[in-house]
PDB file of C-alpha atoms and ligand atoms in Angstrom:
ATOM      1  CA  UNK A1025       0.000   0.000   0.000  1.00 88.00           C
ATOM      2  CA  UNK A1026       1.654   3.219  -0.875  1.00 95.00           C
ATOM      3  CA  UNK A1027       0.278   5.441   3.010  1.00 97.00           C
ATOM      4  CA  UNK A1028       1.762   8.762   1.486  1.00 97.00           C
ATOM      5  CA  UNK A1029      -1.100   8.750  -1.232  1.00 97.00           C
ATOM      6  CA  UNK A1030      -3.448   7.917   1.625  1.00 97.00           C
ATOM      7  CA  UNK A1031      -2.485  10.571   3.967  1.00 98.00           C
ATOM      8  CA  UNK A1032      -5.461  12.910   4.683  1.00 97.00           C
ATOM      9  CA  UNK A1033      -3.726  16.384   4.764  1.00 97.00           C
ATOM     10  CA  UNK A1034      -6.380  17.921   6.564  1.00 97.00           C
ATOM     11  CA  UNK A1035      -6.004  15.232   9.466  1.00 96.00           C
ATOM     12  CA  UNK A1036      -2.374  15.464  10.026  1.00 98.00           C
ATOM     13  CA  UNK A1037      -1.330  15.187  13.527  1.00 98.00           C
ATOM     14  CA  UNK A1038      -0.218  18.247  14.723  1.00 98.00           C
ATOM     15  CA  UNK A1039       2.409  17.392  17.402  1.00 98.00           C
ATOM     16  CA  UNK A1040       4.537  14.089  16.382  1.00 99.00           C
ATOM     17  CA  UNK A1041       7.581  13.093  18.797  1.00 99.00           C
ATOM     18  CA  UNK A1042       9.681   9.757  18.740  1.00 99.00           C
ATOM     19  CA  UNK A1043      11.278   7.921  20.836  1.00 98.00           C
ATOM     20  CA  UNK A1044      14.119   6.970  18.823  1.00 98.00           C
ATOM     21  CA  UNK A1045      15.366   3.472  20.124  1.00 98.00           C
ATOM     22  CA  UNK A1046      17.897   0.691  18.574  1.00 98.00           C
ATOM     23  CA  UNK A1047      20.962   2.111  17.740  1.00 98.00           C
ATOM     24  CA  UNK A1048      22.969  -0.227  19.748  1.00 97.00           C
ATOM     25  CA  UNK A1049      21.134  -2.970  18.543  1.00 98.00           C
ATOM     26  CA  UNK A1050      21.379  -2.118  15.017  1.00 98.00           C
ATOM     27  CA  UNK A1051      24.941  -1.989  15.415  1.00 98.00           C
ATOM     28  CA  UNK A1052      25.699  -5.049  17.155  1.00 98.00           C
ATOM     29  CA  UNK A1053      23.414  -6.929  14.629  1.00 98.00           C
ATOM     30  CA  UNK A1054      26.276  -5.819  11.913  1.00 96.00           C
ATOM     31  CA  UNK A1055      29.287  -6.191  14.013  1.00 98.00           C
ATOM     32  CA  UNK A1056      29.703  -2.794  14.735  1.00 97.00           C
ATOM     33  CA  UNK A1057      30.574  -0.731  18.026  1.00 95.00           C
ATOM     34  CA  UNK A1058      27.410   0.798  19.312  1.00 95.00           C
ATOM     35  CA  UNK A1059      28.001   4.710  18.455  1.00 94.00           C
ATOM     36  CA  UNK A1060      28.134   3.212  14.987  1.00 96.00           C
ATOM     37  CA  UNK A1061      24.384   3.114  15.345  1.00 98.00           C
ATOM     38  CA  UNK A1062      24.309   6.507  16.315  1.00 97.00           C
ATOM     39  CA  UNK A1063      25.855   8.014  13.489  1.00 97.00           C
ATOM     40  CA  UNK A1064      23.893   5.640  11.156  1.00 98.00           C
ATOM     41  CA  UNK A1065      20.432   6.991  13.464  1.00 98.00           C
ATOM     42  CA  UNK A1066      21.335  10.830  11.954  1.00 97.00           C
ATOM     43  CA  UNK A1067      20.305   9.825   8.429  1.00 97.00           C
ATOM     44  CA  UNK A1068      17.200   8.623   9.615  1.00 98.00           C
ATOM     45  CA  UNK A1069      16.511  11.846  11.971  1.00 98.00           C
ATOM     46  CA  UNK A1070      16.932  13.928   8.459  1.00 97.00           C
ATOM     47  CA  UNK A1071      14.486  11.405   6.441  1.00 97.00           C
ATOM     48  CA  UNK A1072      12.094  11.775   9.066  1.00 98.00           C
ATOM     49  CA  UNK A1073      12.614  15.344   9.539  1.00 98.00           C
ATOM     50  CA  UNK A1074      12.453  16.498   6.218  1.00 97.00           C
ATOM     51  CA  UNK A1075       9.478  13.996   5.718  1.00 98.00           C
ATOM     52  CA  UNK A1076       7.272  15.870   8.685  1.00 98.00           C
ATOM     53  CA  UNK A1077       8.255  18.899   6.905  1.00 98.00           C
ATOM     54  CA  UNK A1078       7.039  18.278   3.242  1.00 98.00           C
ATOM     55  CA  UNK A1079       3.568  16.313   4.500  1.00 98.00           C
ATOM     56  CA  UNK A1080       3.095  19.847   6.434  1.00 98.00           C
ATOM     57  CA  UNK A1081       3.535  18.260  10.271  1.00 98.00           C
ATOM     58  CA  UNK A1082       3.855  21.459  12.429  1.00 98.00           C
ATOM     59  CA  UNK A1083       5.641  19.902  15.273  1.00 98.00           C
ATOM     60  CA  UNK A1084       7.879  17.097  15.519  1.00 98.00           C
ATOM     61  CA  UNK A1085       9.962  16.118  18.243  1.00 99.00           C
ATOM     62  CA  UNK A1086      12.818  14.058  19.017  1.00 98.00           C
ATOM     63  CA  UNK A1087      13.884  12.179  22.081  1.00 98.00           C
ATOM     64  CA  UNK A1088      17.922  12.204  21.481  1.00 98.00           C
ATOM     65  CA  UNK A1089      19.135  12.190  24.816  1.00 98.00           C
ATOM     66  CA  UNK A1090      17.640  11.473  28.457  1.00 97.00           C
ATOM     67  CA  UNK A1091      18.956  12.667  31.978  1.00 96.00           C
ATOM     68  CA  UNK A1092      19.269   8.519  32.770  1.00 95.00           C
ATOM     69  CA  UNK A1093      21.530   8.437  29.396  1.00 97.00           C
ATOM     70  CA  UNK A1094      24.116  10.375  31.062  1.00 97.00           C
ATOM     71  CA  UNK A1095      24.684   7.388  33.133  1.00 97.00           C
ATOM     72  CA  UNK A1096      26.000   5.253  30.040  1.00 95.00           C
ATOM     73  CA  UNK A1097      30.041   4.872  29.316  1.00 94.00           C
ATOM     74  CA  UNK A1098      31.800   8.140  29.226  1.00 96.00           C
ATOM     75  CA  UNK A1099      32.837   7.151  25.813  1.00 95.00           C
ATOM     76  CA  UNK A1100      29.353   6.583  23.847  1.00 95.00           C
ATOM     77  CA  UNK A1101      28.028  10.067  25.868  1.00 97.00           C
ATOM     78  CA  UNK A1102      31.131  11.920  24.859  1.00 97.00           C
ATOM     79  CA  UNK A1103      30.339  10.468  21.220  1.00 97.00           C
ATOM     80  CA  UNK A1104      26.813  11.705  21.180  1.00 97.00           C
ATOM     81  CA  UNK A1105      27.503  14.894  22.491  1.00 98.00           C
ATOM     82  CA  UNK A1106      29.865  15.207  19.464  1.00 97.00           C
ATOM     83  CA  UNK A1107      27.659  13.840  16.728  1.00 97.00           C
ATOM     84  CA  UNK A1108      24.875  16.567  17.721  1.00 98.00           C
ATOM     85  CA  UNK A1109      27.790  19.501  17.619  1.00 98.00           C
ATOM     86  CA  UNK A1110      28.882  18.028  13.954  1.00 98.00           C
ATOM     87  CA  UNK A1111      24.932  17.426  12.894  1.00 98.00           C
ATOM     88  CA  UNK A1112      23.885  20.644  14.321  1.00 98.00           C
ATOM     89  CA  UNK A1113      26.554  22.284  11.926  1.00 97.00           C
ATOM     90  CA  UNK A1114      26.228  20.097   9.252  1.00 97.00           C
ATOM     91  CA  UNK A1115      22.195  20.177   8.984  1.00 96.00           C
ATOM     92  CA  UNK A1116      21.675  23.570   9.405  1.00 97.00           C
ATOM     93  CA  UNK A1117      21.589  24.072   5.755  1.00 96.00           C
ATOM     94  CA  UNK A1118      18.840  21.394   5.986  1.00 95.00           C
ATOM     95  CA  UNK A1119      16.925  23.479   8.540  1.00 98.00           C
ATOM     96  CA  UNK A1120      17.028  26.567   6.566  1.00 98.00           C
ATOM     97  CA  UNK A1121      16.321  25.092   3.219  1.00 96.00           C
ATOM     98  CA  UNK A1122      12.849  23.579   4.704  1.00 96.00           C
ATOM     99  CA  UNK A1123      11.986  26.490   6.341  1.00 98.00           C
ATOM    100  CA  UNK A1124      12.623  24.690  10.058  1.00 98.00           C
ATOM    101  CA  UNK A1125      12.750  26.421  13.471  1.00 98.00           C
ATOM    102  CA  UNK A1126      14.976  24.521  15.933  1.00 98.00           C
ATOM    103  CA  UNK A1127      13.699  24.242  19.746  1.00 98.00           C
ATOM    104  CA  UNK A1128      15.469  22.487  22.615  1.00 98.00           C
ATOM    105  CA  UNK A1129      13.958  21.214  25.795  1.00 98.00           C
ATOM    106  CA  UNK A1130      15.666  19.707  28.901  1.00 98.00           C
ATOM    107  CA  UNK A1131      17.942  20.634  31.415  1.00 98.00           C
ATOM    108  CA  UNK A1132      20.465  22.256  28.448  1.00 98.00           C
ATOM    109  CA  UNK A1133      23.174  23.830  31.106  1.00 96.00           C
ATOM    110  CA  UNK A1134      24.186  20.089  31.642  1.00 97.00           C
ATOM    111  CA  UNK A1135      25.253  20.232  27.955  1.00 98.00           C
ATOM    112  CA  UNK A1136      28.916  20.438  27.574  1.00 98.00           C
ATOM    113  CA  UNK A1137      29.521  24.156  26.711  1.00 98.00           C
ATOM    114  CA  UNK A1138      30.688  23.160  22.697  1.00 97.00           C
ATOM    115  CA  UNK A1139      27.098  21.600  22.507  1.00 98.00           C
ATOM    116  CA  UNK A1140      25.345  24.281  24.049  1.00 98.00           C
ATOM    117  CA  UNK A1141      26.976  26.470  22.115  1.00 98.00           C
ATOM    118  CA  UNK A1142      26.128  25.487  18.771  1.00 98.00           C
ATOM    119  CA  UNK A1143      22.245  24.203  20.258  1.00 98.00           C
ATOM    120  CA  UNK A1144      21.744  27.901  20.611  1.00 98.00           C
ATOM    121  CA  UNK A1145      23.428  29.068  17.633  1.00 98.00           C
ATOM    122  CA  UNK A1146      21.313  27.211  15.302  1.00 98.00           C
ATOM    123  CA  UNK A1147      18.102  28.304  17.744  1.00 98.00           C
ATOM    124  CA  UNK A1148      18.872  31.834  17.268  1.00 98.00           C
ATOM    125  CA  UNK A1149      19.489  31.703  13.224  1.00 98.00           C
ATOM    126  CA  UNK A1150      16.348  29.398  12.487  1.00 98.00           C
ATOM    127  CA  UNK A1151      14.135  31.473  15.008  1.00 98.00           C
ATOM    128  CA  UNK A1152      12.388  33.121  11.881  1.00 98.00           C
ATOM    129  CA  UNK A1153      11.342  29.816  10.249  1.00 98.00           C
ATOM    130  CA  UNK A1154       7.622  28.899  10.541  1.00 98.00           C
ATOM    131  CA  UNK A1155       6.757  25.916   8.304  1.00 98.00           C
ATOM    132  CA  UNK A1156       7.853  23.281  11.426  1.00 98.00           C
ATOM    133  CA  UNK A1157       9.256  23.818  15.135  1.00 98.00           C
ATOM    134  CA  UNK A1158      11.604  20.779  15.457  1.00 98.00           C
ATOM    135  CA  UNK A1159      12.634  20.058  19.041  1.00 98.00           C
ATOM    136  CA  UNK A1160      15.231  18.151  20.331  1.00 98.00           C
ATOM    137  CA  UNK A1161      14.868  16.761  23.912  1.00 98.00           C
ATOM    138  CA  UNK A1162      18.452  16.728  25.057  1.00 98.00           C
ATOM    139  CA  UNK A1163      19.425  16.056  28.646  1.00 98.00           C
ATOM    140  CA  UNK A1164      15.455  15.537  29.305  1.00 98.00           C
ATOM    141  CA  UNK A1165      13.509  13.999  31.702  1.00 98.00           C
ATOM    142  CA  UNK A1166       9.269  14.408  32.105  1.00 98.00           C
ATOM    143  CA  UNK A1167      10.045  14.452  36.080  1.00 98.00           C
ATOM    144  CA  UNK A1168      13.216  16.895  36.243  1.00 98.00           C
ATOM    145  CA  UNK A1169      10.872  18.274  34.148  1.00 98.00           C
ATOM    146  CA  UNK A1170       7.821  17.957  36.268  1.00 98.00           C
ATOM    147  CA  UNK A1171       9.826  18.931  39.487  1.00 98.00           C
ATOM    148  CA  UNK A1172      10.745  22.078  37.960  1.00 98.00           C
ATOM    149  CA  UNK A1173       7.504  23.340  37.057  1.00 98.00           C
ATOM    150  CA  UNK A1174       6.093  22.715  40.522  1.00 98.00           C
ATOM    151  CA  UNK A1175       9.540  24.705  41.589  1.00 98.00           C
ATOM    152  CA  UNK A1176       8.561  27.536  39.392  1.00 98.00           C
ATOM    153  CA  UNK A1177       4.551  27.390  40.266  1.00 98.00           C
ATOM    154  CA  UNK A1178       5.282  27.316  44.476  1.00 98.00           C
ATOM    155  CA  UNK A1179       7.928  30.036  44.106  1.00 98.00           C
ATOM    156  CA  UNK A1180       5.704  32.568  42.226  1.00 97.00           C
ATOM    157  CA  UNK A1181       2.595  31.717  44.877  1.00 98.00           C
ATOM    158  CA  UNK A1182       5.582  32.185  47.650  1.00 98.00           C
ATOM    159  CA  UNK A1183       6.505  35.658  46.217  1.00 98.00           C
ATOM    160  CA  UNK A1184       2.252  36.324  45.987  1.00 97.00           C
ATOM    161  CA  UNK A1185       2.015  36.364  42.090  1.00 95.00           C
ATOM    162  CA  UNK A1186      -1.136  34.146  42.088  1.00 90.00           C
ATOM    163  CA  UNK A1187      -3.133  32.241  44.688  1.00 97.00           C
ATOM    164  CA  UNK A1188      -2.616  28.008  44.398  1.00 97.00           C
ATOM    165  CA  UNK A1189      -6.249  28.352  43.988  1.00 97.00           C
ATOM    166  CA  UNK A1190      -6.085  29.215  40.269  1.00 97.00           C
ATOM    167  CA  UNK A1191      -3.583  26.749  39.431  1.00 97.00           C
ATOM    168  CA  UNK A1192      -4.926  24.883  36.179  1.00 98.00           C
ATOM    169  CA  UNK A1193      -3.813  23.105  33.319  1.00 98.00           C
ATOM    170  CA  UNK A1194      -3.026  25.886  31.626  1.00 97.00           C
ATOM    171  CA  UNK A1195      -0.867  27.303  34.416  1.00 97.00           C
ATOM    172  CA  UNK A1196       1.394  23.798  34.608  1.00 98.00           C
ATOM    173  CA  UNK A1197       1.344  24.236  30.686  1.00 98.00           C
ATOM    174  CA  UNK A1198       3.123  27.792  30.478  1.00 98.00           C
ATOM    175  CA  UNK A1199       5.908  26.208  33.404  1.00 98.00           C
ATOM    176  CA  UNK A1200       6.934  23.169  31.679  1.00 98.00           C
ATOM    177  CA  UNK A1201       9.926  23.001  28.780  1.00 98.00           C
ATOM    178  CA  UNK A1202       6.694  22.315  26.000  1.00 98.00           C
ATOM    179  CA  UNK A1203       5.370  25.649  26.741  1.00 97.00           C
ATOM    180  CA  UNK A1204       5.287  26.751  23.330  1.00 93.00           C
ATOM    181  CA  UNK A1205       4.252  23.555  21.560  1.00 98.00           C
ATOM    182  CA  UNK A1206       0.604  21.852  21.681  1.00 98.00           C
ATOM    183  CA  UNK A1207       0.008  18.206  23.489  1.00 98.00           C
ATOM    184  CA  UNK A1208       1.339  15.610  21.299  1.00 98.00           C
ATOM    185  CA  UNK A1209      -0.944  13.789  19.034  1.00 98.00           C
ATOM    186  CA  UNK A1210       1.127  11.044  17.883  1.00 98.00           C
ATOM    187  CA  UNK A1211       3.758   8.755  19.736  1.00 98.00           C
ATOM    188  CA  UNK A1212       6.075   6.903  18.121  1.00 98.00           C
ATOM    189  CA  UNK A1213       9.017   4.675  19.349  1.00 98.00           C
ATOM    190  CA  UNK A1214      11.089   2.225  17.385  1.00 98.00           C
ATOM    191  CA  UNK A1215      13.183  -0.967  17.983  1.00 98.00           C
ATOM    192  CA  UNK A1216      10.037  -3.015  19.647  1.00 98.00           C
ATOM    193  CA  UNK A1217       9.866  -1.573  23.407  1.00 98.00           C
ATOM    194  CA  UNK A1218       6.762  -0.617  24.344  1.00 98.00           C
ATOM    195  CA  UNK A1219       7.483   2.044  27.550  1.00 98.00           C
ATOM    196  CA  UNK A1220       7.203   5.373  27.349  1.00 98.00           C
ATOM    197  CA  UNK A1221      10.442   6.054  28.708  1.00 97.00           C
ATOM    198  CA  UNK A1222      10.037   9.107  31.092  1.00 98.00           C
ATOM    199  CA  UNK A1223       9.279  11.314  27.668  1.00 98.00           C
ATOM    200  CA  UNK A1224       6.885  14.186  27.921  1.00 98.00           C
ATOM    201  CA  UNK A1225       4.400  12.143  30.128  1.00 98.00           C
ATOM    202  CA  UNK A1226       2.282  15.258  30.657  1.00 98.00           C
ATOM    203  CA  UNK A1227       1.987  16.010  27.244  1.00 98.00           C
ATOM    204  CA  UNK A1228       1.165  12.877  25.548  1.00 98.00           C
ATOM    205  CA  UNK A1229      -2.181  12.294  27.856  1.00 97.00           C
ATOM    206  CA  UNK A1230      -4.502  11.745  24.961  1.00 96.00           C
ATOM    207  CA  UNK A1231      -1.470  10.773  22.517  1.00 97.00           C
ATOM    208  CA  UNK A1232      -1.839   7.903  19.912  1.00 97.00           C
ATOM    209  CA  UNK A1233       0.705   5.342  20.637  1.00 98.00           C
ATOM    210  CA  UNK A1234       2.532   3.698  17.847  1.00 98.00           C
ATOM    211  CA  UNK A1235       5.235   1.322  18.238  1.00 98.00           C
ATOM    212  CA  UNK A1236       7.318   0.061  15.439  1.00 98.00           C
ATOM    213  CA  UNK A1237       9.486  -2.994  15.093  1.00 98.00           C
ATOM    214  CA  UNK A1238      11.976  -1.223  12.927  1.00 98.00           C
ATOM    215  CA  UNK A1239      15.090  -0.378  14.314  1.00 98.00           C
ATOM    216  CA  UNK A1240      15.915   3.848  14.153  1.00 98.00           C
ATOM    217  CA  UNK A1241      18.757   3.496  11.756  1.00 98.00           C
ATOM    218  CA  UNK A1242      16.516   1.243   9.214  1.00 98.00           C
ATOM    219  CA  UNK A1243      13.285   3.660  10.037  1.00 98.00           C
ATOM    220  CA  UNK A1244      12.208   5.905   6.863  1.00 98.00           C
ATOM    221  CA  UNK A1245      10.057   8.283   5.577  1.00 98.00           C
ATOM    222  CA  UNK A1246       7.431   5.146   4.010  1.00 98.00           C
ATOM    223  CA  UNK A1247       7.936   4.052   7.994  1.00 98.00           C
ATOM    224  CA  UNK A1248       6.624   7.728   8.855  1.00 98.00           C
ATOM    225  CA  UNK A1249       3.766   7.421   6.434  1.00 98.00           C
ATOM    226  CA  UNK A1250       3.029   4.222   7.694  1.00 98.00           C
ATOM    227  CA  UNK A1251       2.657   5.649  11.411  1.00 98.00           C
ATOM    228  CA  UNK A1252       0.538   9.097  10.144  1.00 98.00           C
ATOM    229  CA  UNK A1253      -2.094   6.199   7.927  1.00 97.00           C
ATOM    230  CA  UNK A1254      -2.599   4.490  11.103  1.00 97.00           C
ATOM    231  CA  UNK A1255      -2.770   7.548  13.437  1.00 97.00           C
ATOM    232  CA  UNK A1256      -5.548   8.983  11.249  1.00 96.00           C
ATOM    233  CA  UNK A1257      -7.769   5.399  10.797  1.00 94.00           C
ATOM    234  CA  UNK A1258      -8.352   5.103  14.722  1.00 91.00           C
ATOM    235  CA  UNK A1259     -10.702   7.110  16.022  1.00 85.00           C
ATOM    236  CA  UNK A1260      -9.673   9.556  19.308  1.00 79.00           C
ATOM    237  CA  UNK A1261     -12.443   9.949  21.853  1.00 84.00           C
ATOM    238  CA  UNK A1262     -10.683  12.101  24.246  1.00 87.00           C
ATOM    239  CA  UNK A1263     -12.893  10.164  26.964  1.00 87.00           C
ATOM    240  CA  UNK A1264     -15.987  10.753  24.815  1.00 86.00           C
ATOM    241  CA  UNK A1265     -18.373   8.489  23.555  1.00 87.00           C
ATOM    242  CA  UNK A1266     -18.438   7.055  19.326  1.00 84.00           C
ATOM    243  CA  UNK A1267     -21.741   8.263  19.106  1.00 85.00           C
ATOM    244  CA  UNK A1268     -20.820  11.672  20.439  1.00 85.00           C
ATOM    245  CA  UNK A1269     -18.047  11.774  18.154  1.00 84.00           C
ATOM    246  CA  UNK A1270     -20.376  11.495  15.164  1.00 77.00           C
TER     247      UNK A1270
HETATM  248  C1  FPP B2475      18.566   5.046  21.480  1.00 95.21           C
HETATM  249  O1  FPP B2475      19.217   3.898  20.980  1.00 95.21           O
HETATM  250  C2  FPP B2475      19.130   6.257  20.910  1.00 95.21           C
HETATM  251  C3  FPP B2475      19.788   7.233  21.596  1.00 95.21           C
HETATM  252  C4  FPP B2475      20.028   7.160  23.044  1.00 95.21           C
HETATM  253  C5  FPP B2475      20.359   8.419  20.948  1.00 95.21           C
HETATM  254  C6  FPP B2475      19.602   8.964  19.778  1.00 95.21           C
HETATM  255  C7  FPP B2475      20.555   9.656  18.907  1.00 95.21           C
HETATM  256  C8  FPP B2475      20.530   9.667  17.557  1.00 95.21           C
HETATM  257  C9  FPP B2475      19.448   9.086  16.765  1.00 95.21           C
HETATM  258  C10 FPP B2475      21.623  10.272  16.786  1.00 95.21           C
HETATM  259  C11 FPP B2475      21.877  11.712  17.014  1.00 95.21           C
HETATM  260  C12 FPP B2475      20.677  12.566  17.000  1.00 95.21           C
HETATM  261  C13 FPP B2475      20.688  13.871  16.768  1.00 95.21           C
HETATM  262  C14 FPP B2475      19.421  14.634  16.929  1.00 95.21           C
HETATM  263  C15 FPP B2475      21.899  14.589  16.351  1.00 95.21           C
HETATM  264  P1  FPP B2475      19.954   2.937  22.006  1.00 95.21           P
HETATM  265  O2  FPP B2475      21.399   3.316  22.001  1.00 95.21           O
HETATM  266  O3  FPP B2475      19.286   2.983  23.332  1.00 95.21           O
HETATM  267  O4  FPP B2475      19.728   1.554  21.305  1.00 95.21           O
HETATM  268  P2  FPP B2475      19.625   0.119  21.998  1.00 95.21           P
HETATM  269  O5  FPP B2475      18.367   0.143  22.839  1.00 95.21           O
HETATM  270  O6  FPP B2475      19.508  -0.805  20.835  1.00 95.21           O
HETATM  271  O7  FPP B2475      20.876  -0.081  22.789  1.00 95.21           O
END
């Protein structure tokens, strides 16, 4: 079945993110050292990117690094922390030419300074692109995450901005990394696992879960299509009932 062709434009999900799993996998499979996987996993972040771009996606975002990764041999996180300086330089061009704004979330001053450095260079020149925000969730966690929004909240009732009465979801909304994007329609992860991972679990409340075999180095843009086809044949009831919905 060819999805693209089937792909309702007017039904596109507005907020994609992935959890993008099997690099080391991938590699061992071919006999390679695991950051092998990694740098294979960039070409797939550009299919994918530019993919979300063209079908007219206006969010997309991209779990490339947790807080609990920083916990894996010196030698793979000093390797990933270099492939996103040399992709951040090198895709730029790919940013610009597809009209792409570039958004981080996470706890980014944990980013070595060469990293950050270049994160918020290509933030600042892509700033005026509109067609997609792509974020990167680097150094991210949903409960460092979580923790510091309930920081932020009880310090500005402590210095008497607001009363905890009018806390709402719209308040924990504007204090949380995702305070510029919507809630996430779509969820994808690859490689087989089916756990969410500690990624954006505020955000994906009424999210479509997909979860693909493929490993992240094999996944493409068909793979993409694929996910968007079956995202917009199930039917989302955010708690209501079918014959509400129609
Ligand atoms: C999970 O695979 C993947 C990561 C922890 C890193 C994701 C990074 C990339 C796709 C490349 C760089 C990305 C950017 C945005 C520059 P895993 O290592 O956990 O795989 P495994 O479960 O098979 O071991």
């Amino acid at each position: 079945m060819n999805f693209k062709e089937n792909i309702n434009p007017k039904k596109l999900p507005k907020h994609i993110a992935i959890i993008m799993d099997g690099n080391g996998r991938w590699a061992k499979k071919q006999g390679l050292m695991r950051v092998r996987g990694h740098e294979k996993g960039t070409k797939a972040v550009r299919e994918v990117v530019e993919a979300s771009a063209e079908l007219g996606v206006e969010n997309l975002t991209l779990y490339a690094f947790s807080t609990e990764n920083w916990n894996r041999p010196k030698v793979e996180v000093d390797m990933l922390m270099r492939l996103l300086v040399s992709s951040l330089k090198k895709e730029i061009k790919t940013l610009q030419d597809n009209n792409i704004k570039l958004n981080a979330i996470g706890c980014l001053d944990t980013l070595p300074p060469k990293a950050f450095k270049e994160l918020q260079e290509v933030i600042e020149k892509t700033s005026s692109n509109n067609r997609m925000t792509l974020t990167l969730a680097l150094s991210y966690g949903s409960r460092e995450e979580l923790c510091n929004m309930v920081k932020e909240i009880a310090n500005e009732v402590a210095a008497g901005e607001f009363s905890s009465k009018d806390i709402d979801e719209s308040v924990i909304n504007k204090h949380l990394y995702t305070r510029n994007l919507p809630d996430v329609d779509l969820l994808i992860r690859t490689s087989g696992e089916q756990r969410i991972s500690n990624f954006l679990l505020w955000q994906i409340a009424y999210a479509e879960l997909y979860f693909s075999e493929i490993l992240w180095p094999d996944y493409r843009r068909e793979d993409l299509y694929e996910a968007i086809y079956n995202y917009q044949n199930r039917e989302r009831r955010f708690g209501k009932t079918s014959e509400q919905l129609s």
